[in-house]
Tab-separated table of C-alpha atoms in Angstrom:
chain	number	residue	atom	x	y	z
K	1	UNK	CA	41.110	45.734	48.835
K	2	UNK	CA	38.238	48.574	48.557
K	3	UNK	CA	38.414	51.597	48.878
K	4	UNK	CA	36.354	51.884	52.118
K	5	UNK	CA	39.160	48.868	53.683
K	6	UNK	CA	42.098	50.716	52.286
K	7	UNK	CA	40.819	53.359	54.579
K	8	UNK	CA	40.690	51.370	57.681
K	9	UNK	CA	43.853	49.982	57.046
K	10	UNK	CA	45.385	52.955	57.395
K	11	UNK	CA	43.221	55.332	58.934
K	12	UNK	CA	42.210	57.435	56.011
K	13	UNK	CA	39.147	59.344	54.903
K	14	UNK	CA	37.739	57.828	51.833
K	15	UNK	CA	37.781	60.858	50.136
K	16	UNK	CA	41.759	60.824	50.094
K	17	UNK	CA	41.915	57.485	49.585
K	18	UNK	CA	40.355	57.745	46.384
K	19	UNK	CA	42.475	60.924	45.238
K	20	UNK	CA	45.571	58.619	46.083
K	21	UNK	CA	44.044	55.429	44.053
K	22	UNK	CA	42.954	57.776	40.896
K	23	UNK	CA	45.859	59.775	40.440
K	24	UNK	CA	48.147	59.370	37.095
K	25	UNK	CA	51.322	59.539	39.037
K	26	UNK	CA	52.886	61.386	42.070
K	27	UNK	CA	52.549	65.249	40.240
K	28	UNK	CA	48.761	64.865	40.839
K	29	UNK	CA	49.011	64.358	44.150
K	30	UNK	CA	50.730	67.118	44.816
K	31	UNK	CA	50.161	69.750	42.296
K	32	UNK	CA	47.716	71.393	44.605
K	33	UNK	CA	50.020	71.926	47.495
K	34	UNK	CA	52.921	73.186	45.065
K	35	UNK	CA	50.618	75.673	43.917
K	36	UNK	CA	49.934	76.862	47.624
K	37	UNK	CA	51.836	80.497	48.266
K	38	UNK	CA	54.107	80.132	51.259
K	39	UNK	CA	55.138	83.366	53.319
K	40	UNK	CA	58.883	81.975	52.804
K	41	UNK	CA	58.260	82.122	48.921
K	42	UNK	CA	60.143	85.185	48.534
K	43	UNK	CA	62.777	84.817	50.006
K	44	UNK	CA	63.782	81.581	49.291
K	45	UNK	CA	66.473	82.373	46.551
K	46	UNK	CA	68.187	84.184	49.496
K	47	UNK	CA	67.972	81.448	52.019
K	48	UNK	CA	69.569	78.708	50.145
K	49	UNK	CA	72.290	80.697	48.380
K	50	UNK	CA	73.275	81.911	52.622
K	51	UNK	CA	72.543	78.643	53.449
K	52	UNK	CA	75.256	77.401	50.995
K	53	UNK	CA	77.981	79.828	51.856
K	54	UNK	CA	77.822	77.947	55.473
K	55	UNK	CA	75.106	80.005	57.629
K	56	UNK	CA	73.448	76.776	58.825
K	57	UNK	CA	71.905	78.769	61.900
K	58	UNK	CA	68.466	79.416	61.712
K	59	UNK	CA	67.710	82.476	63.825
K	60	UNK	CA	70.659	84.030	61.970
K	61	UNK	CA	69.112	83.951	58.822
K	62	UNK	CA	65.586	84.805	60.244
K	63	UNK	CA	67.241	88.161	61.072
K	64	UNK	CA	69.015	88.195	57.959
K	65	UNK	CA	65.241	88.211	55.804
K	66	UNK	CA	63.694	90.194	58.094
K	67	UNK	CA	66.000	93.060	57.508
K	68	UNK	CA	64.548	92.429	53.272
K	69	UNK	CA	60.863	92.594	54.801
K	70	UNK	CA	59.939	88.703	55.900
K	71	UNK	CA	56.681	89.619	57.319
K	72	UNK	CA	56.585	85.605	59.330
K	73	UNK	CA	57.768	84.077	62.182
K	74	UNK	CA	60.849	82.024	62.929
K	75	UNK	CA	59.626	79.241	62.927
K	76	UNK	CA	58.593	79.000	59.153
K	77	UNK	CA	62.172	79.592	58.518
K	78	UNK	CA	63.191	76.184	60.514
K	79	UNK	CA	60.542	73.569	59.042
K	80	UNK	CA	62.208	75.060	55.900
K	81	UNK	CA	65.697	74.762	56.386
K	82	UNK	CA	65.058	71.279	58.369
K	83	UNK	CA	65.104	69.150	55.020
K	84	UNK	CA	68.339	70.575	53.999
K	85	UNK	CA	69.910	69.394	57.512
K	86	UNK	CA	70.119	66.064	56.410
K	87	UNK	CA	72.169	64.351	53.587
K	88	UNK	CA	74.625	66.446	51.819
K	89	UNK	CA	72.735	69.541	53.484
K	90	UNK	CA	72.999	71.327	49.924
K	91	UNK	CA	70.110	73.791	49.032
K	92	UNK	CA	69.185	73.550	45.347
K	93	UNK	CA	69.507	77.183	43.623
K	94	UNK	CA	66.336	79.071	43.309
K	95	UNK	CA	64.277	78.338	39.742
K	96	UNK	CA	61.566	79.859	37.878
K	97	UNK	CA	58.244	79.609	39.631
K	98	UNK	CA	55.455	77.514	38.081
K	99	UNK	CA	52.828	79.681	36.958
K	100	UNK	CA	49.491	78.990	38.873
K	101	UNK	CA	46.027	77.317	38.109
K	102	UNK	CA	45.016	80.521	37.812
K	103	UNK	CA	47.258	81.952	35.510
K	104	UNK	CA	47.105	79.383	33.066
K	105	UNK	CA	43.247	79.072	33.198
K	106	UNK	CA	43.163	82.900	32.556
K	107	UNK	CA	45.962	82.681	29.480
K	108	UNK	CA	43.554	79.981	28.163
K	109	UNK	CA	40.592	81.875	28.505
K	110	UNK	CA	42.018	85.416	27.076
K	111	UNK	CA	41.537	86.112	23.268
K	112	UNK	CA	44.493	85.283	21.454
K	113	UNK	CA	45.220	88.526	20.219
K	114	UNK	CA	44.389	90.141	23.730
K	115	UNK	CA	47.345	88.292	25.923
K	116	UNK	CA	50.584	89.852	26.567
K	117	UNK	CA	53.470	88.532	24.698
K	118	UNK	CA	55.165	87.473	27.806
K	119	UNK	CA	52.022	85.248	28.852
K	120	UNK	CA	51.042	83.855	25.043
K	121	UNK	CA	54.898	82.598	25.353
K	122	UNK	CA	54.812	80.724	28.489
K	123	UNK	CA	51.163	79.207	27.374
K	124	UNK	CA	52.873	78.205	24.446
K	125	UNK	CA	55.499	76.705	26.208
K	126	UNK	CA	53.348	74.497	28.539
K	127	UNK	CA	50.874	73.757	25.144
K	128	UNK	CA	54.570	71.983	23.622
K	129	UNK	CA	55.024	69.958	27.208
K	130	UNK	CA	51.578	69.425	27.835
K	131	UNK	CA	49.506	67.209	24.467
K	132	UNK	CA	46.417	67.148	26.406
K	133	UNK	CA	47.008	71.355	27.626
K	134	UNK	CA	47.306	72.066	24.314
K	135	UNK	CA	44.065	70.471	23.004
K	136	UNK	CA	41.888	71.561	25.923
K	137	UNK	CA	43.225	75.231	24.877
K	138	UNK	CA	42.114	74.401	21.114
K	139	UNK	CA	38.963	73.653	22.508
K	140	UNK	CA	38.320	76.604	24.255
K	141	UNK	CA	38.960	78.428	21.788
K	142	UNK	CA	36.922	77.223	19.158
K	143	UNK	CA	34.309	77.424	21.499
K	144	UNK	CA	35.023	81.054	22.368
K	145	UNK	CA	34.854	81.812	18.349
K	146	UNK	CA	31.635	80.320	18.253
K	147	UNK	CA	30.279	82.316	21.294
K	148	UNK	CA	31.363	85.832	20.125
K	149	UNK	CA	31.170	84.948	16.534
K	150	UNK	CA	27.607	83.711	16.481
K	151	UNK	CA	28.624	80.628	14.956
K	152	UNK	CA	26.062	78.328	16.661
K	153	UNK	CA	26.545	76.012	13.381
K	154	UNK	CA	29.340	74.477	14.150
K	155	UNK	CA	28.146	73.207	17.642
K	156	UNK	CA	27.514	69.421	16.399
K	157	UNK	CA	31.449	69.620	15.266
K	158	UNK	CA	32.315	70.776	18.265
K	159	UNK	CA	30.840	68.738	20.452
K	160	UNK	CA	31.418	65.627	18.758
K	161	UNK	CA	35.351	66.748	19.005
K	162	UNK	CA	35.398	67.176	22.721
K	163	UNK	CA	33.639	63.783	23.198
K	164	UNK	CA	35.823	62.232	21.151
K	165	UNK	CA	39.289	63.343	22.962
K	166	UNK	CA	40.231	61.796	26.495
K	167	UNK	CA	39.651	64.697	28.526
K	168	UNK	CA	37.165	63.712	30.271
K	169	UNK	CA	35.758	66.716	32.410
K	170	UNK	CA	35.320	68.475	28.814
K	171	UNK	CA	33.497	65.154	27.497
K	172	UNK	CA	31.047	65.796	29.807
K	173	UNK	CA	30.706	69.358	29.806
K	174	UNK	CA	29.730	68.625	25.747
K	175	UNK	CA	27.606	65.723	26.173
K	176	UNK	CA	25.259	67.619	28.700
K	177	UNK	CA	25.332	70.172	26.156
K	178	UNK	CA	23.365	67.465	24.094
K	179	UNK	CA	20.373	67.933	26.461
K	180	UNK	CA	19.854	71.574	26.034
K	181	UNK	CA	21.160	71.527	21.778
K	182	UNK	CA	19.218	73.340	20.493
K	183	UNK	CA	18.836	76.418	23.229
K	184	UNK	CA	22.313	76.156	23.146
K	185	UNK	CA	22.704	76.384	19.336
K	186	UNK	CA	20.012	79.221	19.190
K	187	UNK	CA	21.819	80.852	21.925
K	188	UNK	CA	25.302	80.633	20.076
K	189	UNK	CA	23.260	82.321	16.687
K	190	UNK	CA	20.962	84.569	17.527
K	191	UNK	CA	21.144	88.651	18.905
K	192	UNK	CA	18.741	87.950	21.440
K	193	UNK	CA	20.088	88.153	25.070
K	194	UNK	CA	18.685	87.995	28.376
K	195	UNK	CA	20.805	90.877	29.984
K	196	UNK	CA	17.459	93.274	29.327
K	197	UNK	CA	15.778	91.422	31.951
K	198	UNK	CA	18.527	90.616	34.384
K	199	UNK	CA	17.224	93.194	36.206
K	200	UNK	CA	14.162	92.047	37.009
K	201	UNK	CA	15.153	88.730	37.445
K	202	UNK	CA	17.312	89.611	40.517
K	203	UNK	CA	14.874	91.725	41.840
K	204	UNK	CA	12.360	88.688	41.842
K	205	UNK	CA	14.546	86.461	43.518
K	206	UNK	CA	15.439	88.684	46.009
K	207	UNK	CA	11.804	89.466	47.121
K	208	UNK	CA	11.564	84.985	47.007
K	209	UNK	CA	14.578	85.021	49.250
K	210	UNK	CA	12.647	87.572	52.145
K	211	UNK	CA	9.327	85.274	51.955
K	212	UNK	CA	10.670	81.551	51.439
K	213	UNK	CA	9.176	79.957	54.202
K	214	UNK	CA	6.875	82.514	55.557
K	215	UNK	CA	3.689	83.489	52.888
K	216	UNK	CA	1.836	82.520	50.458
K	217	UNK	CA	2.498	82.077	46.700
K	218	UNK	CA	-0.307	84.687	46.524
K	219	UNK	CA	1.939	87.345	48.452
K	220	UNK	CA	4.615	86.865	46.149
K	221	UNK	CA	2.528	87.707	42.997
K	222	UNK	CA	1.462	90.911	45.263
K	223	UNK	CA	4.478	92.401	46.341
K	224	UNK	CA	5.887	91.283	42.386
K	225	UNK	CA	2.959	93.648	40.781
K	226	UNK	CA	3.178	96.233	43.149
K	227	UNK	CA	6.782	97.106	44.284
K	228	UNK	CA	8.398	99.774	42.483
């Protein structure tokens, strides 16, 4: 069936549908909502372990957290505490929380020399679990070297390494680097920079932004030569 059937079928938007169809395995489906803080985060190690010494009542152990600073409702506490009322009604112990997009994207991006010890362990625990982690951080990288090292030379290598791998969202990040090669290149050699005329530039588009719509192209040039 297509995509657009599997949706009337069962009364889905297409654009979950095709999440659901293209993802790997169940972990994609869900990573985002794992990531999502919950109010009941932190206070979850003390939940289950009460929960486990026989406390089953829920308004008991509301009061309980509340008394540690739960800042939520009661409620929260029950859709929690519902799964665990079923089966052997055993709450797992507490583990280690995932680190977050975020985290990991910002260990990636920090110089090598620049992260904590704490964090350049735990990215180079995930880079061990994860192959295709570990080369997207290699990537990086290199590409960071290049930026702050002036080292618009290797750019060919580079690119033709990232369109080579599997990782698709970098592929294409480095094949439309193709279009622009060699602004790119001169941009990854020379001194020169923009950030003299930044200035300006915003100042431009913010007197574009007051007259889009309302003068002339001969206004603009006015107000350009003679504001201060």
């Amino acid at each position: 069936m297509s995509k657009a059937a599997i949706g009337r079928k069962l009364g889905l938007h297409q654009a979950t549908v095709r999440k659901l169809v293209n993802a790997r395995s169940a972990d994609d489906v869900v990573a985002k909502n794992l990531q999502r803080a919950h109010v009941v985060d932190p206070y979850i190690g003390y939940l289950h372990k009460r929960w486990n010494e026989g406390v089953r009542n829920a308004t008991q152990l509301y009061r309980e957290i509340q008394e540690l600073g739960y800042p939520g409702g009661e409620l929260a506490i029950q859709r929690h505490l519902r799964r665990y009322r079923t089966g052997r009604g055993h709450a797992p112990a507490q583990g280690p929380k995932p680190p977050s997009v975020r985290e990991v994207t910002s260990w990636i991006m920090t110089h090598p020399e620049h992260l904590r010890d704490e964090n350049a362990d735990n990215l180079h625990r995930l880079r061990e679990r994860d192959p295709e982690l570990d080369r997207l951080t290699g990537h990086v990288r290199k590409f960071a070297a290049m930026m702050t090292g002036r080292h618009g030379d290797r750019l060919e290598d580079w690119i033709t390494g990232a369109e080579q791998d599997n990782l698709a969202p970098l592929a294409s990040f480095a094949h439309n680097l193709r279009r622009d090669f060699d602004a790119v290149r001169n941009g990854l050699s020379l001194p020169h920079s923009s950030g003299a005329v930044e200035g300006h530039i915003n100042r431009l588009k913010m007197l574009k932004r007051q007259m889009f719509g309302r003068a002339s192209l001969d206004l603009l040039r006015k107000r350009v030569l003679l504001a201060r």
